[in-house]
């Protein structure tokens, strides 16, 4: 006879990716983008970092639910910011794209996409058997 293992508590995926994306965004606003440390930028960056930690340490039940809702919220904010960035680039045409690429803002946009991927990983992990 083999002993049965106790069922493990459900974990939420995507936390590491979200945490790394938040750190990248904060570093970009602090070190690269001139005037990037606005209260709104720092608030979004810190909320993504906190969300990443919540996702990393969520284990079962209510903590997974709260971490998922936090991930949904920061992903919605990131999606709005990404849309605004793409609208601004499109409005500037080829010079807008050149400015976007030369300013280093593409790194922040890449980090925002990482947050969205982290959310998708979290969503998939909700339906995974633990």
Short mmCIF file of C-alpha atoms in Angstrom, two decimals:
data_model
loop_
_atom_site.label_atom_id
_atom_site.label_comp_id
_atom_site.label_asym_id
_atom_site.label_seq_id
_atom_site.Cartn_x
_atom_site.Cartn_y
_atom_site.Cartn_z
CA UNK A 1 0.00 0.00 0.00
CA UNK A 2 1.20 3.52 -0.77
CA UNK A 3 0.36 6.44 1.42
CA UNK A 4 -1.71 9.15 -0.22
CA UNK A 5 -0.33 12.63 -0.21
CA UNK A 6 -2.36 15.40 1.32
CA UNK A 7 -3.73 17.71 -1.37
CA UNK A 8 -1.60 20.80 -1.78
CA UNK A 9 -3.11 24.23 -1.50
CA UNK A 10 -3.71 25.96 -4.80
CA UNK A 11 -1.03 28.44 -5.86
CA UNK A 12 -1.44 31.38 -8.18
CA UNK A 13 1.00 31.60 -11.08
CA UNK A 14 2.51 34.68 -12.70
CA UNK A 15 3.72 36.34 -9.51
CA UNK A 16 7.42 36.33 -10.35
CA UNK A 17 6.77 37.75 -13.80
CA UNK A 18 4.54 40.49 -12.39
CA UNK A 19 7.05 41.36 -9.65
CA UNK A 20 9.93 41.61 -12.15
CA UNK A 21 7.81 43.77 -14.46
CA UNK A 22 6.99 46.16 -11.60
CA UNK A 23 10.65 46.47 -10.64
CA UNK A 24 11.61 47.15 -14.27
CA UNK A 25 8.93 49.84 -14.56
CA UNK A 26 10.00 51.52 -11.32
CA UNK A 27 13.64 51.45 -12.39
CA UNK A 28 12.77 52.92 -15.79
CA UNK A 29 10.80 55.75 -14.22
CA UNK A 30 13.53 56.45 -11.67
CA UNK A 31 16.66 56.06 -13.76
CA UNK A 32 15.92 56.51 -17.44
CA UNK A 33 12.79 58.49 -18.20
CA UNK A 34 13.26 62.17 -17.46
CA UNK A 35 10.51 63.33 -15.12
CA UNK A 36 9.27 59.77 -14.77
CA UNK A 37 8.91 59.75 -10.99
CA UNK A 38 5.47 61.26 -10.88
CA UNK A 39 3.10 60.16 -8.11
CA UNK A 40 0.89 58.33 -10.61
CA UNK A 41 3.83 56.43 -12.15
CA UNK A 42 5.24 55.46 -8.77
CA UNK A 43 1.78 54.46 -7.56
CA UNK A 44 1.22 52.16 -10.53
CA UNK A 45 4.72 50.70 -10.28
CA UNK A 46 4.43 50.02 -6.55
CA UNK A 47 0.97 48.51 -6.95
CA UNK A 48 2.37 46.10 -9.55
CA UNK A 49 5.23 45.16 -7.20
CA UNK A 50 2.82 44.58 -4.31
CA UNK A 51 0.57 42.57 -6.60
CA UNK A 52 3.55 40.43 -7.63
CA UNK A 53 4.31 39.68 -3.98
CA UNK A 54 0.65 38.86 -3.30
CA UNK A 55 0.63 36.49 -6.25
CA UNK A 56 3.88 34.83 -5.17
CA UNK A 57 2.73 34.11 -1.64
CA UNK A 58 -0.95 33.32 -2.29
CA UNK A 59 -1.78 29.80 -1.14
CA UNK A 60 -5.31 28.50 -1.33
CA UNK A 61 -8.75 29.98 -0.93
CA UNK A 62 -9.15 33.63 -0.13
CA UNK A 63 -5.51 34.64 -0.61
CA UNK A 64 -5.52 33.27 -4.18
CA UNK A 65 -8.79 35.06 -4.89
CA UNK A 66 -7.49 38.39 -3.54
CA UNK A 67 -4.20 38.07 -5.43
CA UNK A 68 -6.08 37.27 -8.64
CA UNK A 69 -8.35 40.30 -8.22
CA UNK A 70 -5.26 42.47 -7.60
CA UNK A 71 -3.69 41.06 -10.76
CA UNK A 72 -6.87 41.79 -12.69
CA UNK A 73 -6.89 45.39 -11.41
CA UNK A 74 -3.25 46.18 -12.25
CA UNK A 75 -3.65 44.46 -15.62
CA UNK A 76 -6.66 46.66 -16.42
CA UNK A 77 -4.67 49.78 -15.52
CA UNK A 78 -1.74 48.55 -17.63
CA UNK A 79 -4.03 47.87 -20.57
CA UNK A 80 -5.34 51.44 -20.40
CA UNK A 81 -1.78 52.80 -20.23
CA UNK A 82 -0.68 50.59 -23.14
CA UNK A 83 -3.59 51.83 -25.21
CA UNK A 84 -2.65 55.43 -24.45
CA UNK A 85 0.98 54.74 -25.42
CA UNK A 86 -0.03 53.17 -28.72
CA UNK A 87 -2.42 56.04 -29.51
CA UNK A 88 0.37 58.55 -28.82
CA UNK A 89 2.80 56.63 -31.02
CA UNK A 90 0.25 56.37 -33.83
CA UNK A 91 -0.54 60.09 -33.60
CA UNK A 92 3.14 60.94 -33.99
CA UNK A 93 3.61 58.74 -37.03
CA UNK A 94 7.14 57.69 -37.84
CA UNK A 95 8.61 60.47 -35.69
CA UNK A 96 6.44 59.28 -32.77
CA UNK A 97 7.80 55.78 -33.19
CA UNK A 98 11.37 57.09 -33.38
CA UNK A 99 10.85 59.12 -30.21
CA UNK A 100 9.31 56.12 -28.48
CA UNK A 101 12.23 53.88 -29.37
CA UNK A 102 14.95 56.40 -28.59
CA UNK A 103 13.48 57.49 -25.25
CA UNK A 104 13.66 54.03 -23.72
CA UNK A 105 9.93 53.98 -23.08
CA UNK A 106 9.77 50.72 -25.01
CA UNK A 107 11.22 48.99 -21.94
CA UNK A 108 8.29 50.17 -19.81
CA UNK A 109 5.84 49.06 -22.49
CA UNK A 110 7.54 45.65 -22.56
CA UNK A 111 7.18 45.47 -18.78
CA UNK A 112 3.49 46.34 -19.08
CA UNK A 113 3.07 43.46 -21.53
CA UNK A 114 4.83 41.24 -18.97
CA UNK A 115 2.19 42.24 -16.40
CA UNK A 116 -0.54 41.19 -18.82
CA UNK A 117 1.21 37.86 -19.45
CA UNK A 118 1.52 37.42 -15.67
CA UNK A 119 -2.23 37.91 -15.40
CA UNK A 120 -2.84 35.30 -18.10
CA UNK A 121 -0.56 32.84 -16.27
CA UNK A 122 -2.54 33.53 -13.09
CA UNK A 123 -5.80 32.95 -14.93
CA UNK A 124 -4.59 29.63 -16.31
CA UNK A 125 -3.31 28.58 -12.89
CA UNK A 126 -6.80 29.02 -11.44
CA UNK A 127 -8.03 26.16 -13.61
CA UNK A 128 -5.03 23.91 -13.02
CA UNK A 129 -5.49 20.99 -10.65
CA UNK A 130 -3.41 21.41 -7.51
#
